[in-house]
Short mmCIF file of C-alpha atoms and ligand atoms in Angstrom, two decimals:
data_model
loop_
_atom_site.label_atom_id
_atom_site.label_comp_id
_atom_site.label_asym_id
_atom_site.label_seq_id
_atom_site.Cartn_x
_atom_site.Cartn_y
_atom_site.Cartn_z
CA MET A 1 0.00 0.00 0.00
CA MET A 2 1.29 3.41 -0.86
CA THR A 3 -0.01 6.79 0.15
CA THR A 4 0.65 9.73 -2.09
CA TYR A 5 3.21 12.21 -1.02
CA LYS A 6 2.25 15.79 -0.63
CA GLN A 7 3.73 18.65 1.20
CA ARG A 8 1.61 21.54 2.33
CA TYR A 9 3.62 24.66 1.82
CA PHE A 10 4.12 27.32 4.40
CA THR A 11 5.49 30.78 3.71
CA VAL A 12 9.18 31.24 4.14
CA GLN A 13 10.55 34.60 5.08
CA VAL A 14 14.11 33.87 6.06
CA ARG A 15 16.40 31.01 5.17
CA THR A 16 19.87 30.15 6.34
CA ALA A 17 21.86 28.42 3.63
CA LYS A 18 24.99 26.53 4.60
CA PHE A 19 27.36 25.48 1.82
CA GLY A 20 29.79 22.64 2.40
CA GLY A 21 33.40 22.40 1.28
CA SER A 22 32.77 20.76 -2.08
CA SER A 23 30.23 23.49 -2.92
CA LEU A 24 32.91 26.12 -2.34
CA ALA A 25 36.02 24.38 -3.64
CA SER A 26 36.56 26.25 -6.92
CA PRO A 27 35.38 29.30 -8.88
CA GLU A 28 32.95 27.08 -10.82
CA GLN A 29 31.37 25.91 -7.58
CA PHE A 30 31.19 29.48 -6.25
CA LYS A 31 29.22 30.43 -9.38
CA LYS A 32 26.66 27.72 -8.64
CA VAL A 33 26.39 28.99 -5.09
CA TYR A 34 25.87 32.52 -6.39
CA ASP A 35 22.99 31.39 -8.62
CA ILE A 36 21.39 29.47 -5.77
CA VAL A 37 21.61 32.35 -3.30
CA MET A 38 20.41 34.93 -5.81
CA ALA A 39 17.51 32.75 -6.93
CA ASP A 40 15.68 33.34 -3.67
CA PRO A 41 15.76 36.62 -1.73
CA THR A 42 14.89 34.80 1.48
CA ARG A 43 18.42 33.27 1.51
CA ARG A 44 19.64 36.09 3.69
CA TYR A 45 22.18 34.28 5.87
CA VAL A 46 24.86 32.12 4.37
CA VAL A 47 27.25 29.92 6.31
CA ALA A 48 30.39 28.80 4.50
CA SER A 49 32.84 25.93 4.86
CA ALA A 50 36.48 26.01 3.81
CA PRO A 51 37.28 24.95 0.23
CA GLY A 52 36.95 21.18 0.03
CA LYS A 53 38.10 18.74 -2.61
CA ARG A 54 37.88 19.74 -6.28
CA PHE A 55 38.48 16.15 -7.38
CA PRO A 56 38.75 12.87 -5.46
CA GLU A 57 42.53 12.97 -4.85
CA ASP A 58 42.49 16.65 -3.87
CA THR A 59 43.22 17.83 -0.30
CA LYS A 60 40.74 19.88 1.74
CA VAL A 61 42.06 23.27 2.76
CA THR A 62 41.28 22.43 6.40
CA ASP A 63 43.64 19.45 6.20
CA MET A 64 46.31 21.62 4.57
CA LEU A 65 45.97 24.14 7.39
CA TYR A 66 46.36 21.49 10.08
CA ALA A 67 49.44 20.11 8.33
CA CYS A 68 50.93 23.55 7.84
CA TYR A 69 50.42 24.49 11.46
CA ASP A 70 52.06 21.24 12.59
CA MET A 71 55.08 22.15 10.48
CA ALA A 72 55.19 25.60 12.10
CA VAL A 73 55.03 24.11 15.59
CA ALA A 74 57.79 21.65 14.73
CA GLY A 75 59.94 24.63 13.79
CA LEU A 76 60.01 23.68 10.10
CA ASP A 77 59.92 26.15 7.26
CA PHE A 78 56.27 26.21 6.22
CA GLU A 79 56.38 29.09 3.72
CA LEU A 80 56.22 26.90 0.65
CA PHE A 81 53.45 24.80 2.07
CA PHE A 82 51.49 27.89 2.99
CA ASP A 83 51.84 29.09 -0.60
CA GLY A 84 49.83 26.03 -1.61
CA ILE A 85 47.02 27.16 0.71
CA LYS A 86 47.16 30.71 -0.62
CA ALA A 87 46.93 29.31 -4.12
CA ARG A 88 43.60 27.66 -3.33
CA PHE A 89 42.05 30.98 -2.34
CA ASP A 90 43.78 33.00 -5.06
CA GLU A 91 42.49 30.56 -7.66
CA ILE A 92 38.94 31.28 -6.50
CA ILE A 93 39.44 35.04 -6.34
CA ALA A 94 40.99 35.15 -9.81
CA GLY A 95 38.43 32.79 -11.31
CA LEU A 96 35.63 35.02 -10.10
CA GLY A 97 37.42 38.20 -11.22
CA LEU A 98 37.01 39.68 -7.77
CA GLY A 99 40.10 41.86 -7.47
CA LEU A 100 40.26 41.05 -3.77
CA ASP A 101 43.68 41.15 -2.16
CA LEU A 102 44.08 38.88 0.86
CA SER A 103 47.85 39.28 1.21
CA ARG A 104 47.57 41.08 4.54
CA GLU A 105 45.35 38.32 5.89
CA TYR A 106 47.88 35.71 4.71
CA GLU A 107 50.72 37.55 6.41
CA SER A 108 48.89 37.84 9.70
CA ILE A 109 47.92 34.15 9.61
CA LYS A 110 51.53 33.14 9.01
CA GLU A 111 52.64 35.37 11.84
CA SER A 112 50.09 33.75 14.17
CA PHE A 113 51.33 30.32 13.13
CA ARG A 114 54.83 31.35 14.16
CA LEU A 115 53.53 32.57 17.50
CA GLY A 116 51.76 29.28 18.16
CA SER A 117 48.17 30.46 17.84
CA GLY A 118 46.76 26.94 18.23
CA ARG A 119 45.58 24.22 15.86
CA ASP A 120 41.97 25.30 16.10
CA TYR A 121 42.81 28.82 15.06
CA ALA A 122 44.87 27.46 12.18
CA ALA A 123 42.07 25.22 10.93
CA SER A 124 39.47 27.96 11.26
CA ARG A 125 41.23 30.18 8.73
CA GLY A 126 39.82 28.09 5.89
CA GLU A 127 36.26 29.08 6.76
CA TYR A 128 37.34 32.61 7.61
CA LEU A 129 39.03 33.38 4.29
CA ASN A 130 36.46 31.56 2.19
CA SER A 131 33.67 33.54 3.82
CA ILE A 132 35.40 36.84 3.13
CA ILE A 133 35.58 35.86 -0.53
CA LEU A 134 32.00 34.63 -0.65
CA ALA A 135 30.66 37.76 1.08
CA ARG A 136 32.42 39.96 -1.44
CA TYR A 137 31.17 37.87 -4.35
CA LEU A 138 27.56 37.85 -3.17
CA GLY A 139 27.60 41.47 -2.05
CA TYR A 140 26.73 40.34 1.49
CA ASP A 141 28.18 41.59 4.77
CA PHE A 142 30.83 39.50 6.49
CA ILE A 143 30.37 38.59 10.16
CA ASP A 144 33.33 36.93 11.88
CA ALA A 145 32.13 33.85 13.77
CA ALA A 146 34.66 34.61 16.53
CA GLU A 147 32.53 37.59 17.48
CA VAL A 148 29.19 35.82 17.61
CA VAL A 149 29.74 32.15 18.49
CA PHE A 150 31.01 31.45 22.01
CA PHE A 151 32.29 28.41 23.79
CA ARG A 152 32.46 27.85 27.52
CA GLU A 153 35.66 27.03 29.34
CA ASP A 154 34.87 23.31 29.00
CA GLY A 155 34.55 23.58 25.22
CA THR A 156 30.77 23.28 24.98
CA LEU A 157 28.74 25.90 23.17
CA ASP A 158 27.68 28.79 25.38
CA GLU A 159 24.16 28.88 24.02
CA GLU A 160 22.85 31.80 25.98
CA HIS A 161 25.72 34.12 25.11
CA THR A 162 25.82 32.92 21.49
CA TYR A 163 22.13 33.24 20.70
CA LYS A 164 21.78 36.60 22.36
CA THR A 165 24.77 38.12 20.62
CA LEU A 166 24.23 36.44 17.29
CA ALA A 167 20.56 37.39 17.11
CA SER A 168 21.28 41.03 17.82
CA VAL A 169 24.19 41.18 15.36
CA LEU A 170 22.16 39.47 12.63
CA ARG A 171 19.37 41.99 13.11
CA MET A 172 21.83 44.68 12.05
CA HIS A 173 22.66 42.87 8.82
CA GLU A 174 20.01 42.36 6.17
CA ARG A 175 22.27 39.84 4.41
CA ALA A 176 25.46 38.27 5.67
CA VAL A 177 27.98 35.48 5.27
CA ILE A 178 29.18 33.84 8.47
CA PRO A 179 32.09 31.36 8.50
CA GLY A 180 31.21 27.94 9.84
CA PHE A 181 33.21 25.62 12.10
CA TYR A 182 34.54 28.02 14.77
CA GLY A 183 33.83 30.50 17.52
CA SER A 184 35.78 31.88 20.44
CA MET A 185 36.68 30.82 23.95
CA PRO A 186 36.23 32.99 27.04
CA ASN A 187 39.89 34.06 26.67
CA TYR A 188 39.25 35.10 23.04
CA THR A 189 41.23 32.29 21.47
CA VAL A 190 39.59 30.52 18.55
CA ARG A 191 38.02 27.12 19.03
CA THR A 192 36.47 24.85 16.42
CA PHE A 193 33.72 22.28 16.57
CA SER A 194 34.69 18.74 15.61
CA ARG A 195 35.31 17.98 11.93
CA GLY A 196 32.37 18.76 9.68
CA GLY A 197 31.25 21.29 12.26
CA SER A 198 30.12 23.97 9.82
CA ASP A 199 26.85 22.07 9.80
CA ILE A 200 26.49 22.99 13.47
CA SER A 201 27.30 26.65 12.79
CA GLY A 202 24.63 26.69 10.10
CA SER A 203 22.12 25.29 12.51
CA ILE A 204 23.01 27.91 15.14
CA VAL A 205 22.70 30.75 12.64
CA ALA A 206 19.36 29.37 11.41
CA ARG A 207 18.04 29.40 14.93
CA ALA A 208 19.45 32.79 15.94
CA SER A 209 18.13 34.43 12.77
CA GLY A 210 14.68 32.95 13.26
CA SER A 211 14.98 31.25 9.87
CA ASP A 212 12.00 29.23 8.70
CA ILE A 213 14.27 26.73 6.97
CA TYR A 214 17.87 25.64 7.37
CA GLU A 215 19.21 24.65 3.98
CA ASN A 216 22.29 22.46 3.98
CA TRP A 217 23.83 22.49 0.51
CA THR A 218 26.19 19.63 -0.23
CA ASP A 219 27.14 17.30 -3.09
CA VAL A 220 24.35 14.74 -2.80
CA SER A 221 20.62 15.18 -3.30
CA GLY A 222 19.73 14.27 0.26
CA PHE A 223 19.32 10.83 1.72
CA LEU A 224 18.50 7.71 -0.20
CA MET A 225 16.25 4.92 1.02
CA ALA A 226 19.15 2.48 0.77
CA ASP A 227 22.86 2.43 -0.02
CA PRO A 228 23.24 2.82 -3.82
CA LYS A 229 26.24 0.48 -3.65
CA ILE A 230 23.81 -2.24 -2.63
CA VAL A 231 20.47 -1.32 -4.18
CA ARG A 232 20.38 -0.09 -7.77
CA GLU A 233 19.09 3.48 -7.99
CA PRO A 234 17.28 3.59 -4.68
CA LEU A 235 14.59 6.22 -4.28
CA GLY A 236 15.43 9.41 -2.41
CA ILE A 237 13.91 10.10 0.98
CA LYS A 238 11.78 13.22 0.66
CA VAL A 239 10.88 13.65 4.31
CA VAL A 240 12.49 12.10 7.35
CA THR A 241 12.03 12.82 11.04
CA TYR A 242 14.96 13.55 13.32
CA ARG A 243 14.27 10.32 15.16
CA GLU A 244 14.32 8.24 12.00
CA LEU A 245 17.46 9.95 10.85
CA ARG A 246 19.25 9.06 14.05
CA GLU A 247 18.33 5.42 13.55
CA LEU A 248 19.50 5.53 9.95
CA SER A 249 22.65 7.57 10.42
CA TYR A 250 23.75 5.48 13.35
CA MET A 251 23.79 2.66 10.84
CA GLY A 252 26.12 4.60 8.61
CA ALA A 253 24.11 6.95 6.43
CA GLY A 254 25.80 10.10 7.72
CA VAL A 255 25.59 13.20 5.54
CA LEU A 256 25.08 15.73 8.33
CA HIS A 257 27.14 16.33 11.47
CA GLU A 258 25.27 14.56 14.27
CA ASP A 259 25.21 17.58 16.56
CA SER A 260 23.79 19.89 13.92
CA VAL A 261 20.23 18.80 14.50
CA PHE A 262 19.94 19.99 18.09
CA PRO A 263 19.81 23.80 17.64
CA VAL A 264 17.16 23.66 14.91
CA ARG A 265 15.22 20.74 16.24
CA SER A 266 14.29 22.44 19.47
CA ALA A 267 13.25 25.53 17.50
CA GLY A 268 11.12 23.47 15.11
CA ILE A 269 13.10 24.53 12.04
CA PRO A 270 13.26 21.93 9.26
CA ILE A 271 16.64 21.10 7.68
CA VAL A 272 16.64 20.64 3.93
CA ILE A 273 19.55 18.77 2.38
CA LYS A 274 20.13 20.04 -1.15
CA ASN A 275 22.64 19.36 -3.91
CA THR A 276 24.61 22.38 -5.15
CA ASN A 277 25.35 20.54 -8.38
CA ARG A 278 21.69 19.65 -8.99
CA PRO A 279 19.75 22.44 -7.31
CA ASP A 280 16.43 21.39 -8.83
CA ASP A 281 16.50 18.00 -7.13
CA GLU A 282 14.04 17.97 -4.29
CA GLY A 283 16.49 16.83 -1.63
CA THR A 284 15.54 15.57 1.81
CA THR A 285 13.62 17.55 4.39
CA ILE A 286 14.27 16.67 8.02
CA VAL A 287 11.46 17.57 10.38
CA ALA A 288 10.51 17.08 14.01
CA GLY A 289 6.97 15.95 13.43
CA THR A 290 5.40 14.94 10.18
CA ASP A 291 1.93 16.35 10.63
CA ILE A 292 2.22 18.54 7.56
CA TYR A 293 3.89 15.89 5.46
CA ASP A 294 2.27 12.73 4.22
CA ARG A 295 4.42 9.68 3.98
CA GLU A 296 5.12 7.85 0.80
CA HIS A 297 6.18 4.39 1.90
CA ILE A 298 5.71 2.38 5.07
CA ILE A 299 9.43 2.32 5.53
CA THR A 300 11.58 5.42 5.27
CA GLY A 301 14.85 3.65 4.73
CA VAL A 302 16.93 0.56 5.27
CA ALA A 303 20.54 0.78 6.34
CA GLY A 304 23.01 -1.56 7.86
CA LYS A 305 26.53 -2.47 8.81
CA LYS A 306 28.69 -5.54 8.99
CA ASN A 307 31.26 -6.62 11.56
CA PHE A 308 29.18 -7.20 14.64
CA SER A 309 29.48 -10.05 17.11
CA VAL A 310 26.93 -11.57 19.47
CA ILE A 311 27.64 -12.78 22.97
CA ARG A 312 24.87 -15.27 23.69
CA ILE A 313 24.12 -16.11 27.28
CA ASP A 314 21.54 -18.73 28.24
CA LYS A 315 20.31 -19.35 31.74
CA ASP A 316 17.00 -20.73 32.96
CA ARG A 317 14.54 -18.02 33.90
CA MET A 318 17.20 -15.41 33.27
CA ALA A 319 14.61 -12.68 32.79
CA TYR A 320 13.47 -13.07 36.39
CA ARG A 321 16.86 -12.98 38.07
CA ARG A 322 17.56 -9.59 39.49
CA GLY A 323 20.78 -7.79 38.81
CA MET A 324 22.03 -10.10 36.06
CA LEU A 325 21.87 -7.57 33.28
CA HIS A 326 23.49 -5.02 35.52
CA ARG A 327 26.43 -7.30 36.31
CA ILE A 328 26.93 -8.17 32.65
CA VAL A 329 26.84 -4.55 31.54
CA GLU A 330 29.41 -3.72 34.19
CA ILE A 331 31.77 -6.37 32.84
CA LEU A 332 31.31 -5.05 29.31
CA ASP A 333 31.95 -1.49 30.45
CA TYR A 334 35.05 -2.50 32.29
CA ASN A 335 36.38 -4.15 29.11
CA GLY A 336 35.51 -1.20 26.92
CA VAL A 337 32.70 -2.97 25.10
CA HIS A 338 29.62 -0.98 24.23
CA ALA A 339 26.48 -3.07 23.75
CA GLU A 340 24.65 -1.86 20.64
CA HIS A 341 21.64 -4.09 21.23
CA ILE A 342 20.56 -6.47 23.95
CA PRO A 343 17.68 -8.53 22.60
CA SER A 344 16.52 -10.86 25.37
CA GLY A 345 14.09 -13.68 26.01
CA ILE A 346 13.00 -15.49 29.18
CA ASP A 347 16.03 -17.80 29.25
CA THR A 348 18.42 -16.04 26.94
CA MET A 349 20.16 -12.78 26.34
CA SER A 350 22.20 -11.67 23.35
CA ILE A 351 24.63 -8.83 23.46
CA VAL A 352 25.50 -7.32 20.13
CA ALA A 353 28.69 -5.29 19.88
CA HIS A 354 31.20 -4.21 17.27
CA THR A 355 33.60 -7.07 16.63
CA GLU A 356 36.62 -4.78 16.86
CA GLN A 357 35.70 -3.96 20.46
CA LEU A 358 35.83 -7.64 21.36
CA THR A 359 39.05 -8.46 19.60
CA GLY A 360 41.57 -10.02 21.96
CA LYS A 361 39.04 -10.10 24.81
CA TYR A 362 36.95 -13.18 24.03
CA ASP A 363 38.41 -15.38 26.78
CA THR A 364 38.40 -12.63 29.41
CA LEU A 365 34.80 -11.71 28.68
CA ILE A 366 33.56 -15.28 28.70
CA GLU A 367 35.42 -16.02 31.91
CA SER A 368 34.23 -12.89 33.71
CA ILE A 369 30.61 -13.38 32.71
CA ARG A 370 30.79 -17.04 33.68
CA ARG A 371 32.05 -16.12 37.11
CA ALA A 372 29.49 -13.35 37.57
CA VAL A 373 26.29 -15.05 36.47
CA ASP A 374 27.05 -18.76 36.10
CA PRO A 375 25.24 -19.22 32.76
CA ASP A 376 24.07 -22.55 31.34
CA TYR A 377 25.66 -21.55 28.07
CA ILE A 378 27.83 -18.71 26.88
CA GLY A 379 29.32 -18.26 23.44
CA ILE A 380 30.46 -15.58 21.04
CA GLU A 381 29.60 -15.64 17.35
CA ASP A 382 31.13 -13.29 14.78
CA ASP A 383 30.23 -12.25 11.27
CA LEU A 384 26.93 -10.68 12.08
CA ALA A 385 25.51 -7.85 10.01
CA LEU A 386 22.80 -5.61 11.40
CA ILE A 387 20.11 -4.11 9.26
CA ALA A 388 17.84 -1.35 10.52
CA VAL A 389 14.49 -1.09 8.84
CA VAL A 390 13.32 2.37 9.81
CA GLY A 391 10.01 4.10 9.31
CA ARG A 392 7.57 6.22 11.23
CA GLY A 393 4.97 4.59 8.97
CA MET A 394 5.52 1.32 10.84
CA VAL A 395 3.89 2.62 13.99
CA GLY A 396 0.43 1.12 14.22
CA SER A 397 0.88 -0.60 10.87
CA PRO A 398 0.60 -4.26 11.80
CA GLY A 399 2.44 -6.87 9.83
CA VAL A 400 5.51 -4.88 8.85
CA ALA A 401 7.83 -7.15 10.79
CA ALA A 402 6.08 -10.18 9.32
CA ARG A 403 6.67 -8.84 5.82
CA VAL A 404 10.36 -8.33 6.56
CA PHE A 405 10.78 -11.89 7.83
CA ASP A 406 8.66 -13.44 5.10
CA ALA A 407 10.64 -11.69 2.43
CA LEU A 408 13.92 -12.83 3.97
CA ALA A 409 12.63 -16.40 4.38
CA LYS A 410 11.54 -16.51 0.74
CA ALA A 411 15.06 -15.52 -0.23
CA SER A 412 16.40 -18.28 2.05
CA ILE A 413 18.15 -15.77 4.29
CA ASN A 414 18.45 -16.90 7.86
CA VAL A 415 17.58 -14.28 10.50
CA ARG A 416 20.01 -14.65 13.38
CA MET A 417 18.67 -11.90 15.58
CA ILE A 418 15.70 -9.55 15.89
CA ASP A 419 15.27 -6.43 17.94
CA GLN A 420 12.52 -3.88 17.85
CA GLY A 421 12.68 -0.64 19.78
CA ALA A 422 9.70 0.23 21.95
CA CYS A 423 9.13 3.35 19.87
CA GLU A 424 8.28 1.05 16.94
CA ILE A 425 10.03 3.15 14.33
CA ASN A 426 12.70 0.57 13.68
CA ILE A 427 13.22 -3.14 13.42
CA ILE A 428 16.76 -4.42 13.67
CA VAL A 429 17.51 -7.70 11.96
CA GLY A 430 20.78 -9.56 12.31
CA VAL A 431 21.93 -11.74 9.41
CA SER A 432 25.22 -13.36 8.50
CA SER A 433 27.64 -10.95 6.90
CA ALA A 434 27.58 -13.05 3.75
CA ASP A 435 23.83 -12.42 3.42
CA PHE A 436 24.01 -8.72 4.16
CA GLU A 437 23.69 -7.20 0.69
CA ASP A 438 21.01 -9.66 -0.40
CA ALA A 439 19.02 -9.00 2.74
CA VAL A 440 19.10 -5.23 2.24
CA ARG A 441 17.90 -5.64 -1.36
CA VAL A 442 15.15 -8.07 -0.41
CA ILE A 443 13.82 -5.78 2.32
CA TYR A 444 14.00 -2.68 0.14
CA HIS A 445 12.12 -4.33 -2.70
CA GLU A 446 9.52 -5.72 -0.35
CA PHE A 447 8.45 -2.16 0.40
CA VAL A 448 9.45 -0.32 -2.75
CA ARG A 449 8.11 -2.08 -5.79
CA ARG A 450 9.88 -1.60 -9.09
N1 LIG B 1 36.21 22.60 7.15
C1 LIG B 1 35.88 21.81 8.30
C2 LIG B 1 36.21 20.36 8.05
O1 LIG B 1 36.76 20.02 7.02
C3 LIG B 1 34.50 22.02 8.78
C4 LIG B 1 33.41 21.77 7.78
O2 LIG B 1 33.65 21.76 6.59
O3 LIG B 1 32.27 21.58 8.20
O4 LIG B 1 35.94 19.54 8.89
#
């Protein structure tokens, strides 16, 4: 059964558009960004990444900056290397015919490198310089993120200070470009988010500016319902909830920085993933609730990963013995093993973890658990692949799990493990690694008919 997809439009007054590194890697990419921004006057706030890769073997400017700074700290001559970084920006400036001269900026950055300004400061210069160029090219104001994004002493975002300052500064600028990835510490030194953190900056700007939409422009047209390396030409996901996305991205579908959803989610601002190279593609909209969006398929996506192991523990009436789970989890913790899933029955419990976390610890774990809970059986099996079938459409839709298992059975794929979260938006199936790709295809085609 399929329901038709429709989106009821709401009026958009302000958008924040964040452009990732590949969208701003060359003059040609800058021109696409220009057309996108100019096409809609509501794109008033633009957040920029540093120039990314122009071709697969290329190096991101951020990586060049880290390497250059490391040379400076090691007391090596980094002039020549820095020239390579300058060349990336000068190529863009020349290609756009901007007549912008950044030589004073370059000199002051080099000087700071010599004075040991910190790796974060070094890395942040990619976003900083690229945003100066983009602001000039678009005719937008430039706002330095160091003056509007603040971290606390412990390195977490100082939300109160940031939102208050940023909102009041943005009000003074009708249109502006803000560099992503960094902000400043209480002692005014520059600090960055973790890698890919411009996504977070974009989210913060979207919230502080009261944007109706946070557009995240990248080099893919949003999320697909399955991995295109496994399923041929999978359909795109038009609308996904934050909850579903977490289930899917945990399984390896990451396009967005994990932490970038929090600022906009709490403000109810949808994120739209768009492709700079194919701006007319619909992309994926990420929303908190789906009341204004109808769903298209019962499942939203299917994603998975290999290389899991299961520790199986059997003991009579295990479910009724107090403290057993607690003792087992303590042993796992102590050995640095994080349980991804713990599907359990009355007499049995399975602990699913990444195989690499168990490597070299099999005997210790078995021995410790044996001593702690005296099981009737304990064993570890490898080569498990986990597949998450995710969909808000599954809630209250009986028979979805049955369809998954039927389809797998018909394809003679043995299901080694099942787990369903209480929230009912996902079913996790464990199959042998050798069956992984087939299982993903079978499940996908069960719900998406050719
Ligand atoms: N330029 C930074 C990085 O490469 C941040 C970003 O692009 O989001 O991680």
